[in-house]
Amino acid sequence: MRTDLLARLATHTQQRDQAGLRRRLHTVTRADGMWVERDGRRLLSFCSNDYLGLAQHPVLVDALKRAADTDGVGSGSAHLICGHRSAHAALEEALAEWTGRERALLFSTGYMANLGVMQALLQRDDVCVQDKLNHACLLDGAQLAGAELKRYPHGDIEAASRQLTARPDAGALLATDGVFSMDGDIAPLRELAVLCHHENATLMVDDAHGLGVLGARGEGSVTDAGLSARDVPVLMATLGKALGCSGAFVAGSAELIDGLVQSARTYIYTTAMPPALATATLAAVRLAQSEGWRREKLGTLIARFRAGASQLGLPLMPSPTAIQPLLLGDTAAALTASEALEREGFLVTAIRPPTVPQGKARLRITLSASHEEGDVDRLLDALSRLPTARPV
Ligand SMILES: Cc1ncc(COP(=O)(O)O)c(C=O)c1O
């Protein structure tokens, strides 16, 4: 008898529920900086990726409104048909200049950018070597491209080297998050660049959580590590995190970008992002570049949180960035802690498997330049009263 697909999916959902892993959607009815209203309650959020506090900045809002007055809402088409507007071109130019690359190409989401790059670069006989903790879309991208996917233990250069040398004749892409999304630590980019140079492999960095946050002008983790476009020929970053907007881009040589325009299906066969959004994002880039105080303030808040959490003996992870997870291990412990924080007026989501490995459930606390020192102190105070927030 044929399998009932809907019944099978329902069984899977039920199993997730029984294991305490059911994902639930909550509607935010109002957002005001780091404050959100959910289920009729006002909560101070420590889980957004709006690291520089730009998502509701009046300059961005104004840019979006004014551009919509002239450009309308939808782009009306894919880039290659008639959807590519001056606003897209101006944003691409600014992103290329910011990241020190010849050119940049916009995608509608980071997920699509990574799928598109992998599918354009990789073929069946190639190998794609990736850090085990890379974001899901990098892993999916390699699999969809049909290349051999090899995953090395987190940050383990020697293991990565062994995986590359095992396939000396294959085309090879080594892909890594610049800043790991669930752990907050930074990839050993210099060592990876040396390895790729030695092995003739292409290095790709997904800097979704580094752009805007790291580097003197927010250029991201690659520039911050002192690496050039030659060291990291494929740079991808998103626009929906520190820049407070939505979308993503790939930056690199003119040859790379031209190749993506020819071959990246997630670029070719989809509607271009709304041009007004591109205009607002350009305003965000300018603010991120010029307002260094946002990065400085974020740095102060990170140091304050880490000092306080370490004094309390909380299970901090070795992260220097705005992502400051507390590793609780047990799924139930992470959920209980998140619920207890919510009762105290804080929104901190519990991150559970399969997003993180089994036994590594955590509270993913993120900081933003929109937080104040008093906010961090109040969060620490609430954390100090959690019985479950203890080292695993
Ligand atoms: C490292 C990383 N890459 C890519 C993405 C996907 O980007 P987007 O949300 O724009 O699809 C995310 C998160 O969303 C991410 O954390």
Short mmCIF file of N, CA, C and O in Angstrom, two decimals, residues 17-119:
data_model
loop_
_atom_site.label_atom_id
_atom_site.label_comp_id
_atom_site.label_asym_id
_atom_site.label_seq_id
_atom_site.Cartn_x
_atom_site.Cartn_y
_atom_site.Cartn_z
N ASP A 17 6.82 16.19 19.50
CA ASP A 17 6.10 16.70 20.66
C ASP A 17 6.44 15.88 21.90
O ASP A 17 6.78 16.42 22.95
N GLN A 18 6.39 14.55 21.73
CA GLN A 18 6.66 13.66 22.86
C GLN A 18 8.09 13.82 23.37
O GLN A 18 8.37 13.65 24.55
N ALA A 19 9.01 14.16 22.46
CA ALA A 19 10.41 14.32 22.87
C ALA A 19 10.70 15.73 23.39
O ALA A 19 11.86 16.07 23.66
N GLY A 20 9.67 16.56 23.51
CA GLY A 20 9.86 17.93 23.99
C GLY A 20 10.54 18.80 22.94
O GLY A 20 11.18 19.80 23.27
N LEU A 21 10.42 18.41 21.66
CA LEU A 21 11.13 19.14 20.60
C LEU A 21 10.20 19.84 19.63
O LEU A 21 10.63 20.31 18.57
N ARG A 22 8.90 19.90 19.98
CA ARG A 22 7.96 20.54 19.08
C ARG A 22 8.27 22.03 18.95
O ARG A 22 8.50 22.70 19.95
N ARG A 23 8.28 22.50 17.71
CA ARG A 23 8.53 23.93 17.49
C ARG A 23 7.20 24.65 17.47
O ARG A 23 6.24 24.17 16.87
N ARG A 24 7.12 25.79 18.14
CA ARG A 24 5.86 26.54 18.20
C ARG A 24 6.06 27.96 17.69
O ARG A 24 7.10 28.58 17.94
N LEU A 25 5.03 28.42 17.00
CA LEU A 25 5.09 29.76 16.44
C LEU A 25 4.39 30.73 17.40
O LEU A 25 3.28 30.45 17.85
N HIS A 26 5.05 31.82 17.74
CA HIS A 26 4.44 32.84 18.60
C HIS A 26 4.35 34.14 17.80
O HIS A 26 5.31 34.51 17.13
N THR A 27 3.24 34.82 17.92
CA THR A 27 3.09 36.07 17.16
C THR A 27 3.48 37.26 18.03
O THR A 27 2.96 37.43 19.13
N VAL A 28 4.38 38.06 17.51
CA VAL A 28 4.74 39.32 18.18
C VAL A 28 3.75 40.37 17.69
O VAL A 28 3.64 40.62 16.49
N THR A 29 3.02 40.96 18.62
CA THR A 29 1.99 41.91 18.20
C THR A 29 2.52 43.34 18.12
O THR A 29 1.92 44.20 17.50
N ARG A 30 3.68 43.57 18.77
CA ARG A 30 4.26 44.91 18.70
C ARG A 30 5.76 44.79 18.97
O ARG A 30 6.17 44.01 19.83
N ALA A 31 6.56 45.55 18.22
CA ALA A 31 8.01 45.56 18.46
C ALA A 31 8.45 47.00 18.63
O ALA A 31 8.12 47.85 17.82
N ASP A 32 9.18 47.24 19.70
CA ASP A 32 9.64 48.59 19.99
C ASP A 32 11.09 48.47 20.47
O ASP A 32 11.34 48.26 21.64
N GLY A 33 12.03 48.57 19.54
CA GLY A 33 13.44 48.32 19.88
C GLY A 33 13.59 46.89 20.35
O GLY A 33 13.12 45.95 19.70
N MET A 34 14.18 46.71 21.52
CA MET A 34 14.36 45.35 22.03
C MET A 34 13.13 44.87 22.82
O MET A 34 13.12 43.77 23.35
N TRP A 35 12.11 45.73 22.93
CA TRP A 35 10.88 45.32 23.62
C TRP A 35 9.89 44.73 22.63
O TRP A 35 9.67 45.30 21.57
N VAL A 36 9.32 43.60 22.99
CA VAL A 36 8.29 43.02 22.13
C VAL A 36 7.06 42.69 22.96
O VAL A 36 7.17 42.46 24.17
N GLU A 37 5.91 42.72 22.29
CA GLU A 37 4.68 42.32 22.97
C GLU A 37 4.23 40.99 22.40
O GLU A 37 4.14 40.83 21.18
N ARG A 38 4.03 40.02 23.28
CA ARG A 38 3.65 38.66 22.87
C ARG A 38 2.62 38.14 23.83
O ARG A 38 2.82 38.25 25.05
N ASP A 39 1.57 37.57 23.32
CA ASP A 39 0.50 37.03 24.18
C ASP A 39 0.08 38.06 25.23
O ASP A 39 -0.10 37.72 26.41
N GLY A 40 0.00 39.33 24.81
CA GLY A 40 -0.47 40.38 25.70
C GLY A 40 0.56 40.82 26.74
O GLY A 40 0.26 41.62 27.63
N ARG A 41 1.79 40.31 26.66
CA ARG A 41 2.81 40.68 27.65
C ARG A 41 3.97 41.40 26.99
O ARG A 41 4.36 41.07 25.87
N ARG A 42 4.54 42.39 27.70
CA ARG A 42 5.69 43.13 27.18
C ARG A 42 6.96 42.43 27.67
O ARG A 42 7.13 42.24 28.89
N LEU A 43 7.82 42.04 26.76
CA LEU A 43 9.03 41.31 27.14
C LEU A 43 10.26 42.01 26.58
O LEU A 43 10.22 42.55 25.47
N LEU A 44 11.35 41.97 27.33
CA LEU A 44 12.61 42.51 26.83
C LEU A 44 13.34 41.38 26.11
O LEU A 44 13.67 40.36 26.72
N SER A 45 13.55 41.57 24.82
CA SER A 45 14.10 40.48 24.01
C SER A 45 15.62 40.43 24.09
O SER A 45 16.32 41.43 23.92
N PHE A 46 16.12 39.22 24.33
CA PHE A 46 17.56 38.95 24.24
C PHE A 46 17.75 37.80 23.25
O PHE A 46 18.50 36.88 23.53
N CYS A 47 17.01 37.83 22.15
CA CYS A 47 17.20 36.74 21.18
C CYS A 47 17.11 37.19 19.73
O CYS A 47 17.05 36.35 18.84
N SER A 48 17.13 38.50 19.46
CA SER A 48 17.07 38.90 18.05
C SER A 48 18.50 39.03 17.51
O SER A 48 19.46 39.05 18.26
N ASN A 49 18.61 39.09 16.19
CA ASN A 49 19.92 39.25 15.56
C ASN A 49 20.16 40.71 15.13
O ASN A 49 21.04 40.98 14.33
N ASP A 50 19.36 41.61 15.71
CA ASP A 50 19.48 43.04 15.37
C ASP A 50 20.62 43.63 16.22
O ASP A 50 20.41 44.50 17.06
N TYR A 51 21.84 43.14 15.96
CA TYR A 51 22.97 43.42 16.84
C TYR A 51 23.32 44.90 16.98
O TYR A 51 23.81 45.33 18.01
N LEU A 52 23.09 45.68 15.91
CA LEU A 52 23.46 47.09 15.99
C LEU A 52 22.25 47.97 16.34
O LEU A 52 22.37 49.19 16.44
N GLY A 53 21.09 47.35 16.49
CA GLY A 53 19.89 48.13 16.82
C GLY A 53 19.42 49.00 15.67
O GLY A 53 18.96 50.12 15.87
N LEU A 54 19.51 48.48 14.44
CA LEU A 54 19.14 49.29 13.27
C LEU A 54 17.75 48.98 12.71
O LEU A 54 17.22 49.75 11.90
N ALA A 55 17.17 47.85 13.13
CA ALA A 55 15.94 47.38 12.47
C ALA A 55 14.81 48.42 12.50
O ALA A 55 13.98 48.46 11.59
N GLN A 56 14.78 49.26 13.54
CA GLN A 56 13.71 50.25 13.61
C GLN A 56 14.26 51.68 13.57
O GLN A 56 13.58 52.62 13.96
N HIS A 57 15.49 51.81 13.09
CA HIS A 57 16.11 53.14 13.08
C HIS A 57 15.31 54.09 12.16
O HIS A 57 14.98 53.73 11.04
N PRO A 58 15.02 55.31 12.62
CA PRO A 58 14.21 56.23 11.81
C PRO A 58 14.80 56.53 10.44
O PRO A 58 14.05 56.76 9.48
N VAL A 59 16.11 56.52 10.32
CA VAL A 59 16.72 56.79 9.01
C VAL A 59 16.37 55.68 8.01
O VAL A 59 16.06 55.94 6.84
N LEU A 60 16.35 54.43 8.49
CA LEU A 60 15.99 53.30 7.62
C LEU A 60 14.50 53.36 7.27
O LEU A 60 14.11 53.15 6.11
N VAL A 61 13.69 53.63 8.29
CA VAL A 61 12.24 53.66 8.08
C VAL A 61 11.90 54.75 7.07
O VAL A 61 11.13 54.54 6.13
N ASP A 62 12.54 55.90 7.23
CA ASP A 62 12.29 57.02 6.33
C ASP A 62 12.74 56.68 4.90
O ASP A 62 12.03 56.96 3.93
N ALA A 63 13.93 56.04 4.80
CA ALA A 63 14.45 55.67 3.47
C ALA A 63 13.48 54.69 2.79
O ALA A 63 13.20 54.83 1.59
N LEU A 64 12.96 53.74 3.57
CA LEU A 64 12.04 52.75 3.00
C LEU A 64 10.76 53.42 2.50
O LEU A 64 10.30 53.16 1.38
N LYS A 65 10.21 54.33 3.33
CA LYS A 65 8.96 55.00 2.96
C LYS A 65 9.13 55.84 1.71
O LYS A 65 8.33 55.79 0.78
N ARG A 66 10.20 56.63 1.70
CA ARG A 66 10.39 57.54 0.56
C ARG A 66 10.64 56.76 -0.72
O ARG A 66 10.14 57.12 -1.78
N ALA A 67 11.44 55.68 -0.60
CA ALA A 67 11.73 54.89 -1.80
C ALA A 67 10.46 54.22 -2.30
O ALA A 67 10.25 54.10 -3.51
N ALA A 68 9.59 53.78 -1.37
CA ALA A 68 8.34 53.14 -1.80
C ALA A 68 7.47 54.14 -2.56
O ALA A 68 6.77 53.77 -3.50
N ASP A 69 7.54 55.42 -2.15
CA ASP A 69 6.76 56.45 -2.86
C ASP A 69 7.14 56.51 -4.34
O ASP A 69 6.30 56.73 -5.19
N THR A 70 8.45 56.33 -4.62
CA THR A 70 8.86 56.43 -6.04
C THR A 70 8.96 55.07 -6.72
O THR A 70 8.61 54.94 -7.89
N ASP A 71 9.44 54.05 -5.99
CA ASP A 71 9.69 52.74 -6.63
C ASP A 71 8.54 51.76 -6.47
O ASP A 71 8.55 50.70 -7.10
N GLY A 72 7.58 52.07 -5.60
CA GLY A 72 6.50 51.12 -5.33
C GLY A 72 6.97 50.03 -4.37
O GLY A 72 8.01 50.18 -3.72
N VAL A 73 6.22 48.94 -4.32
CA VAL A 73 6.56 47.87 -3.37
C VAL A 73 7.35 46.75 -4.04
O VAL A 73 8.54 46.60 -3.83
N GLY A 74 6.69 45.99 -4.90
CA GLY A 74 7.38 44.84 -5.49
C GLY A 74 8.30 45.24 -6.63
O GLY A 74 8.10 46.26 -7.30
N SER A 75 9.33 44.41 -6.87
CA SER A 75 10.24 44.68 -8.00
C SER A 75 9.60 44.23 -9.30
O SER A 75 10.03 44.61 -10.39
N GLY A 76 8.59 43.36 -9.18
CA GLY A 76 7.82 42.98 -10.36
C GLY A 76 8.40 41.85 -11.19
O GLY A 76 7.74 41.32 -12.08
N SER A 77 9.63 41.46 -10.89
CA SER A 77 10.25 40.46 -11.76
C SER A 77 11.58 39.98 -11.16
O SER A 77 12.09 40.56 -10.21
N ALA A 78 12.12 38.95 -11.79
CA ALA A 78 13.48 38.52 -11.42
C ALA A 78 14.47 39.58 -11.91
O ALA A 78 14.16 40.38 -12.80
N HIS A 79 15.69 39.57 -11.32
CA HIS A 79 16.71 40.55 -11.72
C HIS A 79 16.96 40.53 -13.22
O HIS A 79 17.10 41.57 -13.86
N LEU A 80 17.04 39.30 -13.80
CA LEU A 80 17.46 39.19 -15.19
C LEU A 80 16.34 39.52 -16.19
O LEU A 80 16.60 39.63 -17.39
N ILE A 81 15.11 39.66 -15.70
CA ILE A 81 14.03 40.04 -16.62
C ILE A 81 13.93 41.57 -16.62
O ILE A 81 14.51 42.23 -17.47
N CYS A 82 13.26 42.15 -15.61
CA CYS A 82 13.26 43.62 -15.55
C CYS A 82 13.18 44.09 -14.10
O CYS A 82 12.76 45.20 -13.82
N GLY A 83 13.60 43.19 -13.15
CA GLY A 83 13.48 43.54 -11.73
C GLY A 83 14.68 44.25 -11.14
O GLY A 83 14.66 44.67 -9.99
N HIS A 84 15.77 44.34 -11.91
CA HIS A 84 17.01 44.92 -11.36
C HIS A 84 16.96 46.44 -11.48
O HIS A 84 17.05 47.00 -12.56
N ARG A 85 16.80 47.12 -10.33
CA ARG A 85 16.63 48.59 -10.35
C ARG A 85 17.92 49.29 -9.87
O ARG A 85 18.81 48.65 -9.32
N SER A 86 17.91 50.60 -10.01
CA SER A 86 19.08 51.39 -9.57
C SER A 86 19.37 51.17 -8.10
O SER A 86 20.54 51.17 -7.69
N ALA A 87 18.29 50.98 -7.29
CA ALA A 87 18.50 50.78 -5.85
C ALA A 87 19.31 49.51 -5.59
O ALA A 87 20.19 49.48 -4.71
N HIS A 88 19.05 48.44 -6.35
CA HIS A 88 19.81 47.20 -6.20
C HIS A 88 21.28 47.43 -6.60
O HIS A 88 22.20 47.00 -5.91
N ALA A 89 21.44 48.11 -7.74
CA ALA A 89 22.80 48.34 -8.25
C ALA A 89 23.62 49.17 -7.25
O ALA A 89 24.78 48.87 -6.98
N ALA A 90 22.97 50.20 -6.66
CA ALA A 90 23.70 51.06 -5.71
C ALA A 90 24.08 50.27 -4.46
O ALA A 90 25.19 50.42 -3.93
N LEU A 91 23.17 49.41 -3.99
CA LEU A 91 23.47 48.61 -2.80
C LEU A 91 24.60 47.62 -3.09
O LEU A 91 25.53 47.46 -2.29
N GLU A 92 24.56 46.99 -4.25
CA GLU A 92 25.62 46.03 -4.60
C GLU A 92 26.98 46.72 -4.66
O GLU A 92 27.97 46.19 -4.16
N GLU A 93 26.99 47.92 -5.20
CA GLU A 93 28.25 48.65 -5.28
C GLU A 93 28.78 48.98 -3.88
O GLU A 93 29.97 48.81 -3.60
N ALA A 94 27.89 49.42 -3.01
CA ALA A 94 28.31 49.78 -1.65
C ALA A 94 28.80 48.54 -0.88
O ALA A 94 29.78 48.62 -0.13
N LEU A 95 28.14 47.40 -1.09
CA LEU A 95 28.55 46.18 -0.37
C LEU A 95 29.91 45.68 -0.87
O LEU A 95 30.74 45.22 -0.08
N ALA A 96 30.14 45.81 -2.18
CA ALA A 96 31.43 45.39 -2.75
C ALA A 96 32.54 46.29 -2.18
O ALA A 96 33.60 45.79 -1.77
N GLU A 97 32.27 47.58 -2.14
CA GLU A 97 33.28 48.52 -1.64
C GLU A 97 33.58 48.24 -0.16
O GLU A 97 34.73 48.19 0.27
N TRP A 98 32.51 48.00 0.62
CA TRP A 98 32.64 47.79 2.07
C TRP A 98 33.48 46.54 2.37
O TRP A 98 34.33 46.54 3.26
N THR A 99 33.23 45.49 1.61
CA THR A 99 33.92 44.22 1.89
C THR A 99 35.22 44.07 1.09
O THR A 99 35.87 43.03 1.17
N GLY A 100 35.57 45.11 0.32
CA GLY A 100 36.83 45.07 -0.42
C GLY A 100 36.85 44.05 -1.55
O GLY A 100 37.88 43.44 -1.83
N ARG A 101 35.69 43.88 -2.19
CA ARG A 101 35.60 42.94 -3.31
C ARG A 101 35.28 43.70 -4.59
O ARG A 101 34.73 44.81 -4.53
N GLU A 102 35.56 43.06 -5.72
CA GLU A 102 35.27 43.70 -7.01
C GLU A 102 33.79 43.95 -7.20
O GLU A 102 33.36 45.01 -7.63
N ARG A 103 33.01 42.90 -6.89
CA ARG A 103 31.56 43.03 -7.12
C ARG A 103 30.77 42.30 -6.04
O ARG A 103 31.30 41.46 -5.32
N ALA A 104 29.49 42.62 -5.96
CA ALA A 104 28.60 41.91 -5.04
C ALA A 104 27.30 41.63 -5.78
O ALA A 104 26.94 42.35 -6.73
N LEU A 105 26.59 40.58 -5.34
CA LEU A 105 25.33 40.20 -5.99
C LEU A 105 24.29 39.95 -4.91
O LEU A 105 24.52 39.17 -3.97
N LEU A 106 23.12 40.59 -5.07
CA LEU A 106 22.07 40.44 -4.06
C LEU A 106 21.26 39.16 -4.26
O LEU A 106 21.00 38.75 -5.39
N PHE A 107 20.88 38.56 -3.15
CA PHE A 107 19.94 37.43 -3.14
C PHE A 107 18.80 37.80 -2.17
O PHE A 107 18.99 38.65 -1.30
N SER A 108 17.66 37.12 -2.32
CA SER A 108 16.52 37.50 -1.47
C SER A 108 16.66 37.03 -0.03
O SER A 108 16.07 37.62 0.89
N THR A 109 17.39 35.93 0.20
CA THR A 109 17.67 35.49 1.57
C THR A 109 19.06 34.86 1.61
O THR A 109 19.61 34.47 0.56
N GLY A 110 19.58 34.72 2.81
CA GLY A 110 20.87 34.06 2.98
C GLY A 110 20.79 32.59 2.59
O GLY A 110 21.74 32.03 2.04
N TYR A 111 19.66 32.00 2.91
CA TYR A 111 19.47 30.59 2.59
C TYR A 111 19.63 30.39 1.07
O TYR A 111 20.33 29.49 0.60
N MET A 112 18.99 31.27 0.31
CA MET A 112 19.05 31.16 -1.14
C MET A 112 20.45 31.47 -1.67
O MET A 112 20.91 30.86 -2.65
N ALA A 113 21.12 32.41 -1.04
CA ALA A 113 22.48 32.76 -1.49
C ALA A 113 23.39 31.54 -1.37
O ALA A 113 24.12 31.20 -2.30
N ASN A 114 23.32 30.87 -0.22
CA ASN A 114 24.22 29.72 -0.03
C ASN A 114 23.86 28.57 -0.96
O ASN A 114 24.75 27.92 -1.52
N LEU A 115 22.58 28.31 -1.14
CA LEU A 115 22.19 27.25 -2.08
C LEU A 115 22.69 27.59 -3.48
O LEU A 115 23.20 26.74 -4.21
N GLY A 116 22.53 28.85 -3.87
CA GLY A 116 22.90 29.28 -5.22
C GLY A 116 24.40 29.17 -5.47
O GLY A 116 24.83 28.69 -6.53
N VAL A 117 25.19 29.61 -4.50
CA VAL A 117 26.65 29.56 -4.66
C VAL A 117 27.11 28.11 -4.80
O VAL A 117 27.88 27.77 -5.71
N MET A 118 26.62 27.26 -3.91
CA MET A 118 27.07 25.86 -3.92
C MET A 118 26.68 25.19 -5.23
O MET A 118 27.45 24.46 -5.82
N GLN A 119 25.44 25.43 -5.65
CA GLN A 119 24.96 24.78 -6.85
C GLN A 119 25.73 25.28 -8.09
O GLN A 119 26.00 24.51 -9.01
#
